[in-house]
Coordinates of C-alpha atoms in Angstrom, one line a residue:
Chain A
M1 CA 32.1 227.4 116.7
T2 CA 35.2 229.4 117.8
L3 CA 36.6 228.6 121.2
T4 CA 39.4 230.3 123.1
L5 CA 41.7 228.0 125.0
N6 CA 44.5 228.6 127.5
V7 CA 47.1 226.1 126.5
N8 CA 50.6 226.2 128.1
G9 CA 50.0 229.7 129.4
K10 CA 49.1 231.1 126.0
S11 CA 45.7 232.0 124.6
S12 CA 44.8 230.0 121.5
T13 CA 41.7 230.3 119.3
V14 CA 40.3 227.2 117.5
T15 CA 37.4 226.6 115.2
V16 CA 35.5 223.3 115.6
S17 CA 32.3 222.0 114.3
D18 CA 31.4 220.2 117.5
G19 CA 32.1 221.2 121.0
G20 CA 32.3 217.5 121.8
M21 CA 35.5 217.2 119.8
P22 CA 38.0 215.6 122.2
L23 CA 40.7 218.0 123.5
L24 CA 43.3 215.5 122.3
W25 CA 42.6 216.1 118.7
V26 CA 42.3 219.8 119.1
L27 CA 45.8 219.8 120.6
R28 CA 47.3 217.4 118.0
D29 CA 45.6 218.3 114.8
L30 CA 44.5 221.9 115.2
L31 CA 47.2 223.3 117.5
G32 CA 50.1 221.1 116.3
L33 CA 51.0 220.0 119.8
T34 CA 51.9 216.4 119.0
G35 CA 53.7 215.6 122.2
T36 CA 50.3 214.4 123.6
K37 CA 49.7 210.9 122.2
Y38 CA 46.7 208.9 121.0
G39 CA 46.8 205.4 122.4
C40 CA 43.5 203.7 123.1
G41 CA 40.9 206.5 122.8
I42 CA 38.8 205.1 125.6
E43 CA 40.5 206.6 128.7
V44 CA 42.4 203.4 129.6
C45 CA 46.0 203.8 128.5
G46 CA 46.7 207.3 129.6
A47 CA 49.0 208.3 126.7
C48 CA 46.8 211.3 126.1
T49 CA 47.1 212.7 129.7
V50 CA 47.3 216.4 130.1
L51 CA 46.7 218.7 133.1
V52 CA 43.5 220.7 133.3
D53 CA 43.7 223.2 136.1
G54 CA 46.6 221.2 137.5
Q55 CA 44.7 217.9 137.5
P56 CA 45.5 215.0 135.2
E57 CA 42.8 214.4 132.6
R58 CA 42.6 211.8 129.7
S59 CA 42.3 214.3 126.8
C60 CA 41.0 211.6 124.4
D61 CA 37.6 211.8 126.0
F62 CA 37.6 215.4 127.3
D63 CA 35.3 217.6 125.4
V64 CA 37.0 220.7 124.1
S65 CA 34.1 222.8 125.2
S66 CA 34.7 221.8 128.8
A67 CA 38.3 223.1 128.5
V68 CA 37.3 226.7 127.9
G69 CA 38.3 228.9 130.7
R70 CA 40.6 226.4 132.3
K71 CA 44.3 226.1 132.3
I72 CA 45.5 223.3 130.0
V73 CA 49.1 222.1 130.3
T74 CA 50.6 219.6 127.8
I75 CA 54.0 217.9 127.9
E76 CA 55.3 220.8 125.8
G77 CA 54.4 223.2 128.6
L78 CA 55.5 221.1 131.6
S79 CA 58.7 223.1 131.5
T80 CA 60.6 225.1 128.8
N81 CA 63.9 223.3 129.3
R82 CA 63.2 219.8 130.8
S83 CA 63.6 221.3 134.2
H84 CA 60.4 219.8 135.9
P85 CA 61.6 217.5 138.6
A86 CA 59.8 214.6 136.9
Q87 CA 61.6 215.2 133.6
Q88 CA 64.9 215.4 135.4
A89 CA 64.2 212.2 137.2
W90 CA 63.1 210.5 133.9
I91 CA 66.5 211.5 132.3
A92 CA 68.5 210.5 135.4
N93 CA 66.8 207.1 135.5
Q94 CA 66.8 206.7 131.7
V95 CA 63.1 205.8 131.9
P96 CA 61.8 205.8 128.3
Q97 CA 62.3 203.0 125.9
C98 CA 60.1 203.6 122.8
G99 CA 58.7 206.6 124.7
Y100 CA 55.3 206.7 123.2
C101 CA 53.5 206.5 126.6
Q102 CA 55.9 208.8 128.4
S103 CA 54.3 212.2 127.7
G104 CA 51.2 211.0 129.3
M105 CA 53.1 209.2 132.1
L106 CA 55.0 212.4 133.0
M107 CA 51.8 214.5 133.0
A108 CA 50.1 211.9 135.3
V109 CA 53.1 212.0 137.6
A110 CA 53.2 215.8 137.5
G111 CA 49.5 215.8 138.4
A112 CA 50.1 213.5 141.3
M113 CA 52.8 215.8 142.5
N114 CA 50.4 218.8 142.2
A115 CA 48.1 216.9 144.4
G116 CA 50.8 216.7 147.1
Q117 CA 52.0 213.2 146.5
H118 CA 55.6 212.3 146.9
G119 CA 57.9 209.3 146.3
A120 CA 56.2 205.9 146.2
N121 CA 52.8 207.4 146.7
I122 CA 52.9 209.0 143.3
M123 CA 52.6 205.6 141.7
G124 CA 49.4 205.0 143.6
E125 CA 47.9 207.9 141.6
V126 CA 49.2 206.8 138.2
N127 CA 47.5 204.0 136.3
N128 CA 48.9 204.7 132.8
L129 CA 50.1 201.8 130.7
C130 CA 53.5 201.3 129.2
V131 CA 53.9 198.5 126.6
C132 CA 57.7 198.5 126.9
G133 CA 57.3 197.8 130.6
T134 CA 59.3 200.7 132.0
Y135 CA 57.5 200.5 135.3
G136 CA 60.6 199.5 137.3
R137 CA 62.4 202.6 136.2
I138 CA 59.3 204.8 136.7
K139 CA 59.2 203.5 140.2
S140 CA 62.9 204.4 140.7
A141 CA 62.4 207.8 139.2
C142 CA 59.4 208.6 141.4
A143 CA 61.1 207.4 144.5
K144 CA 63.0 210.7 145.0
L145 CA 60.2 213.1 143.8
Chain B
M723 CA 78.7 217.2 107.4
Q724 CA 80.8 216.7 104.4
I725 CA 79.9 215.6 100.9
Q726 CA 78.6 212.1 100.6
T727 CA 78.6 211.6 96.9
L728 CA 79.5 208.0 96.9
E729 CA 80.5 205.6 94.2
Q730 CA 81.2 202.0 94.2
P731 CA 83.0 201.3 97.5
S732 CA 86.8 200.9 97.0
R733 CA 89.0 198.3 98.5
R734 CA 87.5 196.5 101.5
G735 CA 84.5 198.7 101.3
F736 CA 86.2 201.7 102.5
L737 CA 85.9 205.0 100.7
G738 CA 87.3 208.5 101.0
A739 CA 85.4 211.7 100.3
A740 CA 86.9 215.1 99.4
S741 CA 86.4 217.2 102.5
G742 CA 86.7 214.6 105.1
L743 CA 87.1 210.9 105.9
T744 CA 84.1 208.7 105.0
L745 CA 84.3 205.0 105.7
G746 CA 81.6 202.7 104.5
F747 CA 81.2 199.3 106.0
F748 CA 78.5 196.6 106.2
L749 CA 76.3 195.7 109.1
P750 CA 74.5 192.4 108.2
E751 CA 70.8 192.3 107.6
I752 CA 69.5 189.7 110.0
G753 CA 66.3 188.1 109.0
R754 CA 66.4 185.4 111.6
V755 CA 68.8 184.0 114.1
S756 CA 69.9 181.2 111.8
E757 CA 71.4 183.8 109.4
L758 CA 73.7 185.2 112.0
Q759 CA 76.6 183.2 110.7
A760 CA 76.2 184.3 107.1
A761 CA 79.3 186.2 105.9
P762 CA 78.4 189.5 104.3
A763 CA 79.7 190.4 100.8
T764 CA 82.5 192.9 101.3
S765 CA 81.3 194.9 98.3
T766 CA 78.0 195.7 100.1
V767 CA 77.9 198.8 102.3
N768 CA 75.1 200.0 104.4
T769 CA 76.7 201.9 107.2
W770 CA 78.8 205.1 107.1
L771 CA 81.2 206.8 109.4
S772 CA 82.0 210.3 108.4
I773 CA 84.6 212.6 110.0
G774 CA 84.3 216.1 108.7
S775 CA 86.8 218.9 108.5
D776 CA 84.6 220.7 111.0
E777 CA 85.3 217.9 113.6
T778 CA 81.8 216.4 113.2
I779 CA 81.6 212.7 113.6
T780 CA 78.5 211.2 112.0
L781 CA 77.4 207.5 112.1
T782 CA 74.7 206.7 109.6
V783 CA 73.0 203.4 110.4
G784 CA 70.4 201.6 108.4
S785 CA 68.8 199.9 111.4
S786 CA 65.8 201.5 113.1
E787 CA 66.1 203.1 116.5
M788 CA 62.9 202.3 118.3
G789 CA 64.0 203.0 121.8
Q790 CA 65.9 199.7 122.2
G791 CA 69.1 201.8 122.4
S792 CA 70.9 200.4 119.3
F793 CA 72.1 203.8 118.0
S794 CA 73.5 204.8 121.4
G795 CA 75.1 201.4 121.8
L796 CA 76.7 201.5 118.3
A797 CA 78.0 205.0 119.0
Q798 CA 79.4 203.8 122.3
I799 CA 81.3 201.0 120.6
L800 CA 82.5 203.3 117.8
A801 CA 83.7 206.0 120.2
E802 CA 85.7 203.5 122.1
D803 CA 88.0 202.5 119.2
L804 CA 87.8 205.8 117.4
M805 CA 89.1 207.3 120.7
V806 CA 86.6 210.2 120.9
D807 CA 84.1 211.4 123.4
Y808 CA 80.8 209.4 123.3
G809 CA 78.9 212.7 123.1
K810 CA 80.8 213.7 119.9
V811 CA 79.2 211.0 117.8
V812 CA 76.0 212.0 116.0
T813 CA 73.9 209.1 114.8
V814 CA 71.7 209.4 111.8
Q815 CA 69.0 207.1 110.5
G816 CA 69.8 205.9 107.1
G817 CA 67.2 205.7 104.3
P818 CA 66.0 202.5 102.7
T819 CA 67.4 201.1 99.5
L820 CA 66.7 198.1 97.2
A821 CA 70.2 198.3 95.7
A822 CA 72.5 195.3 96.1
V823 CA 75.3 197.7 96.7
A824 CA 73.7 200.1 99.1
P825 CA 74.4 203.8 99.2
I826 CA 74.6 205.7 102.5
G827 CA 73.4 203.7 105.5
S828 CA 70.6 201.7 103.9
A829 CA 67.6 201.1 106.1
I830 CA 67.2 197.4 106.6
N831 CA 65.0 195.2 108.7
T832 CA 65.6 195.6 112.4
V833 CA 64.7 192.4 114.1
G834 CA 66.0 189.7 116.5
S835 CA 67.6 192.0 119.0
S836 CA 70.6 191.7 116.8
V837 CA 71.9 195.2 116.0
V838 CA 74.5 195.5 118.7
R839 CA 75.5 191.9 119.2
T840 CA 76.1 191.2 115.6
N841 CA 77.8 194.4 114.8
F842 CA 80.1 194.8 117.7
W843 CA 83.3 193.7 116.0
K844 CA 82.5 195.4 112.7
M845 CA 81.9 198.7 114.4
R846 CA 85.2 198.3 116.4
D847 CA 87.2 197.4 113.3
A848 CA 85.8 200.3 111.3
A849 CA 86.5 202.8 114.2
A850 CA 90.0 201.5 114.7
G851 CA 90.8 201.7 111.0
A852 CA 89.5 205.2 110.8
R853 CA 91.6 206.2 113.8
E854 CA 94.8 204.8 112.3
M855 CA 94.2 206.5 109.0
L856 CA 93.8 209.8 110.8
V857 CA 97.0 209.2 112.8
Q858 CA 98.9 208.2 109.6
A859 CA 97.7 211.5 108.0
A860 CA 99.2 213.4 111.0
M861 CA 102.4 211.4 110.8
N862 CA 102.7 212.2 107.1
L863 CA 102.3 215.9 107.8
A864 CA 105.1 215.6 110.5
G865 CA 107.3 213.6 108.2
D866 CA 107.5 210.9 110.9
A867 CA 107.1 207.2 110.3
V868 CA 107.2 206.1 113.9
R869 CA 103.7 205.3 115.2
T870 CA 104.8 205.0 118.8
N871 CA 105.7 208.7 118.8
Y872 CA 101.9 209.5 118.8
S873 CA 99.0 209.1 121.2
V874 CA 95.3 209.8 120.7
S875 CA 92.8 211.1 123.2
N876 CA 89.3 212.5 122.6
G877 CA 89.9 213.0 118.9
V878 CA 93.2 214.8 119.2
I879 CA 96.5 213.2 118.0
T880 CA 99.5 214.3 120.0
H881 CA 103.2 213.8 119.4
V882 CA 104.2 212.5 122.8
S883 CA 107.6 214.2 123.1
D884 CA 107.2 217.6 121.4
G885 CA 103.5 218.1 122.3
K886 CA 102.4 219.0 118.8
T887 CA 98.7 218.2 118.2
W888 CA 96.3 217.6 115.3
T889 CA 92.6 217.4 115.6
Y890 CA 90.8 214.7 113.7
G891 CA 89.0 217.3 111.6
S892 CA 92.3 219.0 110.6
V893 CA 93.6 215.7 109.1
A894 CA 90.3 214.2 107.9
A895 CA 90.7 215.3 104.3
A896 CA 94.3 214.0 104.1
A897 CA 93.3 210.7 105.8
A898 CA 90.7 210.2 103.1
K899 CA 93.4 209.7 100.6
L900 CA 95.1 206.9 102.4
T901 CA 94.7 203.2 102.1
P902 CA 92.8 201.7 105.0
P903 CA 94.9 199.5 107.3
A904 CA 94.5 195.8 107.0
A905 CA 94.1 195.2 110.7
A906 CA 94.1 198.2 113.0
P907 CA 94.8 197.4 116.6
L908 CA 91.8 197.6 118.9
V909 CA 91.7 199.3 122.3
P910 CA 92.7 196.7 124.9
D911 CA 89.9 195.6 127.2
S912 CA 91.8 196.9 130.2
Q913 CA 91.6 200.4 128.7
F914 CA 87.9 200.5 128.0
R915 CA 86.3 203.9 128.7
L916 CA 82.9 203.1 127.2
I917 CA 82.4 199.5 126.3
G918 CA 80.7 197.7 129.2
K919 CA 79.7 201.0 130.8
T920 CA 76.2 202.3 131.2
M921 CA 76.0 205.5 129.1
P922 CA 73.0 207.9 128.7
R923 CA 71.0 207.2 125.6
F924 CA 70.8 209.9 122.9
D925 CA 67.0 209.5 122.4
I926 CA 65.9 210.0 126.0
P927 CA 65.9 213.9 126.2
N928 CA 63.4 214.2 123.4
K929 CA 61.2 211.6 125.0
V930 CA 60.6 213.7 128.2
N931 CA 59.4 216.9 126.6
G932 CA 57.2 215.7 123.7
S933 CA 59.6 216.7 121.0
A934 CA 60.4 213.2 119.7
I935 CA 58.5 212.8 116.4
Y936 CA 56.7 209.5 116.0
G937 CA 54.9 208.4 112.9
L938 CA 51.6 209.8 114.1
D939 CA 53.2 213.2 114.6
V940 CA 54.3 213.8 111.0
R941 CA 52.8 217.0 109.7
L942 CA 53.0 218.0 106.1
P943 CA 51.6 221.1 104.4
N944 CA 47.9 220.8 103.4
M945 CA 47.7 217.2 104.6
V946 CA 44.4 215.5 105.3
Y947 CA 43.6 212.7 107.6
A948 CA 42.0 209.4 107.0
V949 CA 40.6 206.7 109.2
I950 CA 39.6 203.2 108.0
R951 CA 36.6 201.0 108.8
H952 CA 37.2 197.3 108.1
C953 CA 34.8 194.6 107.3
P954 CA 33.9 192.8 110.6
S955 CA 34.8 189.4 109.2
L956 CA 37.9 188.2 107.4
G957 CA 37.0 187.4 103.8
G958 CA 34.0 189.7 103.7
T959 CA 33.6 192.4 101.1
L960 CA 32.0 195.8 100.7
A961 CA 28.5 195.3 99.3
K962 CA 28.0 198.8 98.2
T963 CA 30.1 201.9 98.1
P964 CA 28.6 204.4 100.6
T965 CA 27.9 208.0 99.9
A966 CA 30.3 210.4 101.4
P967 CA 28.8 212.3 104.3
S968 CA 28.4 216.0 104.0
G969 CA 29.1 218.7 106.4
H970 CA 32.8 218.7 106.3
T971 CA 33.6 222.0 104.8
V972 CA 37.3 222.4 105.3
V973 CA 38.3 219.5 103.0
P974 CA 35.8 217.6 100.9
T975 CA 35.3 214.2 102.6
K976 CA 35.8 211.3 100.4
V977 CA 35.1 207.6 100.9
I978 CA 37.7 205.4 99.2
P979 CA 37.0 201.7 98.8
L980 CA 40.2 199.8 99.8
T981 CA 41.5 196.6 98.3
A982 CA 42.3 193.9 100.8
R983 CA 45.7 192.5 101.3
G984 CA 46.4 188.9 102.4
L985 CA 46.1 185.5 101.0
E986 CA 42.5 185.1 102.0
A987 CA 41.2 188.2 100.5
V988 CA 43.1 189.1 97.4
G989 CA 41.2 191.5 95.3
N990 CA 38.4 192.0 97.8
V991 CA 37.3 195.5 98.8
N992 CA 37.0 194.9 102.5
A993 CA 37.4 198.4 104.0
V994 CA 36.7 202.0 103.4
A995 CA 38.8 205.0 104.2
V996 CA 37.2 208.2 105.1
V997 CA 39.2 211.4 104.5
G998 CA 38.7 214.5 106.5
A999 CA 40.2 217.8 107.6
H1000 CA 41.6 216.2 110.8
T1001 CA 41.5 212.9 112.7
W1002 CA 38.3 213.6 114.6
D1003 CA 36.5 214.9 111.6
A1004 CA 37.3 211.7 109.6
W1005 CA 36.6 209.6 112.6
Q1006 CA 33.1 211.0 113.1
A1007 CA 32.3 210.7 109.4
A1008 CA 33.5 207.1 109.4
R1009 CA 31.4 206.2 112.4
G1010 CA 28.4 207.7 110.8
L1011 CA 28.6 205.6 107.6
N1012 CA 26.0 203.0 107.1
L1013 CA 28.1 200.3 105.6
S1014 CA 26.8 197.1 104.0
W1015 CA 29.0 194.1 103.9
T1016 CA 28.8 190.7 102.2
L1017 CA 30.1 188.4 104.8
P1018 CA 31.8 185.1 103.9
S1019 CA 29.8 181.9 104.0
N1020 CA 31.7 180.7 107.0
A1021 CA 31.3 184.0 108.9
A1022 CA 29.2 182.2 111.6
S1023 CA 32.1 179.9 112.4
L1024 CA 34.8 182.6 112.6
N1025 CA 35.1 182.6 116.4
T1026 CA 37.6 181.6 119.0
A1027 CA 35.9 178.3 119.9
Q1028 CA 35.9 177.2 116.3
F1029 CA 39.6 178.3 115.9
V1030 CA 40.5 176.1 118.9
A1031 CA 38.5 173.2 117.6
D1032 CA 40.0 173.5 114.1
A1033 CA 43.5 173.7 115.6
Q1034 CA 43.0 170.6 117.7
A1035 CA 41.7 168.7 114.8
L1036 CA 44.7 169.8 112.7
A1037 CA 47.1 168.8 115.5
A1038 CA 45.7 165.3 115.5
K1039 CA 46.1 164.7 111.8
A1040 CA 48.4 167.4 110.3
T1041 CA 51.6 166.5 108.4
P1042 CA 54.7 167.1 110.6
Y1043 CA 57.2 169.6 109.6
A1044 CA 60.0 168.2 107.4
A1045 CA 63.2 169.9 106.6
G1046 CA 63.3 170.9 102.9
A1047 CA 59.6 170.1 102.3
T1048 CA 57.0 172.6 101.3
N1049 CA 55.5 172.7 104.8
G1050 CA 52.3 174.5 103.7
P1051 CA 49.4 175.8 105.8
G1052 CA 48.4 173.3 108.5
T1053 CA 51.9 171.9 109.0
L1054 CA 52.5 170.6 112.5
Y1055 CA 55.7 172.4 113.6
T1056 CA 56.1 171.0 117.1
V1057 CA 57.1 167.4 116.3
E1058 CA 60.7 166.7 117.1
G1059 CA 62.5 163.4 116.7
D1060 CA 60.9 160.2 115.7
A1061 CA 57.1 160.1 116.4
T1062 CA 57.1 156.2 116.4
V1063 CA 59.9 156.2 119.0
A1064 CA 57.9 158.6 121.1
S1065 CA 54.7 156.6 120.8
A1066 CA 56.6 153.4 121.8
A1067 CA 58.0 155.2 124.8
I1068 CA 54.6 156.5 125.9
S1069 CA 52.9 153.2 125.5
G1070 CA 55.7 151.5 127.5
S1071 CA 55.5 154.0 130.4
A1072 CA 54.1 153.2 133.8
K1073 CA 52.5 156.6 134.0
T1074 CA 51.6 159.1 131.3
V1075 CA 50.4 162.7 131.7
D1076 CA 48.1 164.1 129.0
A1077 CA 47.6 167.8 128.8
T1078 CA 46.5 170.3 126.2
Y1079 CA 47.8 173.8 126.2
T1080 CA 46.2 176.6 124.1
L1081 CA 47.4 180.1 123.5
P1082 CA 45.1 183.0 122.5
Y1083 CA 45.3 184.2 118.9
V1084 CA 47.1 187.4 119.8
A1085 CA 48.5 190.2 117.7
H1086 CA 52.2 191.0 117.5
A1087 CA 51.2 194.5 118.7
C1088 CA 53.1 197.6 117.7
M1089 CA 54.0 200.2 120.3
E1090 CA 52.6 203.1 118.4
V1091 CA 49.1 203.1 116.9
L1092 CA 49.3 201.8 113.3
N1093 CA 49.6 204.8 111.0
C1094 CA 51.5 206.3 108.1
T1095 CA 51.7 209.5 106.2
V1096 CA 52.1 209.6 102.5
D1097 CA 53.1 212.5 100.2
Y1098 CA 52.1 211.2 96.8
V1099 CA 52.4 213.1 93.5
P1100 CA 51.5 210.7 90.7
G1101 CA 54.4 210.3 88.3
V1102 CA 56.7 212.4 90.5
K1103 CA 57.1 211.0 94.0
C1104 CA 55.7 208.9 96.8
E1105 CA 57.2 209.7 100.2
V1106 CA 56.1 207.5 103.0
Y1107 CA 56.6 208.3 106.7
A1108 CA 55.9 205.3 108.8
P1109 CA 56.8 203.9 112.2
T1110 CA 58.4 200.7 110.9
Q1111 CA 61.3 198.4 111.6
S1112 CA 61.2 197.2 107.9
A1113 CA 61.8 200.3 105.8
K1114 CA 63.2 198.2 103.0
S1115 CA 59.9 196.2 102.9
V1116 CA 57.9 199.5 102.7
L1117 CA 60.1 200.7 99.8
S1118 CA 59.7 197.3 98.1
L1119 CA 55.9 197.5 98.4
I1120 CA 55.7 201.0 97.0
T1121 CA 57.8 200.0 93.9
T1122 CA 55.5 197.1 93.4
L1123 CA 52.3 199.1 93.7
I1124 CA 53.6 202.0 91.7
P1125 CA 56.0 200.5 89.1
S1126 CA 56.5 203.9 87.4
L1127 CA 58.3 205.2 90.5
Q1128 CA 61.7 203.8 91.5
P1129 CA 63.8 204.6 94.6
S1130 CA 65.7 207.8 94.2

């Protein structure tokens, strides 16, 4: 089946054999948006987090057919020039180490900000995992958001 | 970046190239902490500093940057004694090599948190040597032999009284023809601009917008994707090669029996790889396979409780580690000192405490999901893209598996 998706403000057409194909693999393998990462595949780690109509979703278990007609934003679309306040805070606080989880982390933070959270309350909305253990710097970065 | 056609390193491992200054030096390969004291052979080169006529400063390093900050740290150290802006240094990942005398920044094993702490002085010496060669080149152009007439700041050499200046790039080609100094002076601690300071890491910006390319993000033309299903038990084998599932029209789906690696399963086919047009396609096909395995005779006892019982039994009777001995499987590594003395001390004590501690059988888990991408043209090339801190080991494995191909 052919589906039309709105990804990062642009209309994209993809052909899939199964509407149950997770959005993650459509983004990564069909649209070439590799900034969104595969971590656990069972909605636990959050490396695959994207925004769907402004809300954070684990794309590894989000049917692509459910994304039709909704606004999908990936890390590549969070800003064009690293200007989103969370990206700026991440640079200022030198948050990433290996960085593999940070796309999802940033999208989860952006989603919490969309929901009206600020400062320390953002972390209450984010349960993504970071194997490097950058939580201390994430906390510092979120403090001023 | 200038030409890096390199020959056997010249005196002290330094080397000049035609259109700029290229210095080769050695950063030791650290396998374990006990090797830290080993002196490197001066004829071996795996790290390169290049200063181009276009003012570029490139540091090619064989170690892997995995977010630990090694590249930025090395650049920081280099920039201090080279007397350039930290931001001017471009760091490049070197490729692997099996050669004893390594060309351009050989990729080595990156372990033991050792890249910065073992390379601090070598990086400083190399930078200071390069700086003095560049200054000497400027002095030669000026026909002046008095070093104290010159100062250096941010990659610009200045004659302190007449104000004439030379950029590093403008004298790089001339400097390449000079003999490296035996012991160039280092920047005094009191004048440090960078060492000991917290500097922004080079790799951070690309990790906040999704542009950093990880192993899983490598995309090559016409590539296909594969997922692997393993035998549920170590030592088990594939009983029957399954039929490839149909319905995958973009790329024919194949099922490839895989030969196991590891001492316990040499020669066994203990997994299948399913190839598809994309990850999900291959994944679905793999999940749908009805696989038949021949399990090992001890499959029923391959469980955590049995592992703990086996370990405790071994601990009670195993041969203690002995320096210089074979120390094969089942060696007891925790015995220190004289066991008879310990036994005597225990039996002579008024009070003894007996406790058993066990640790789970955990994986040394990688940060990124295990993966690799291979561009293999039989008889022509085998290029591997992998998230690894042991590029040299990967290269070694490939040359073992495909003897007809040797590193380029």
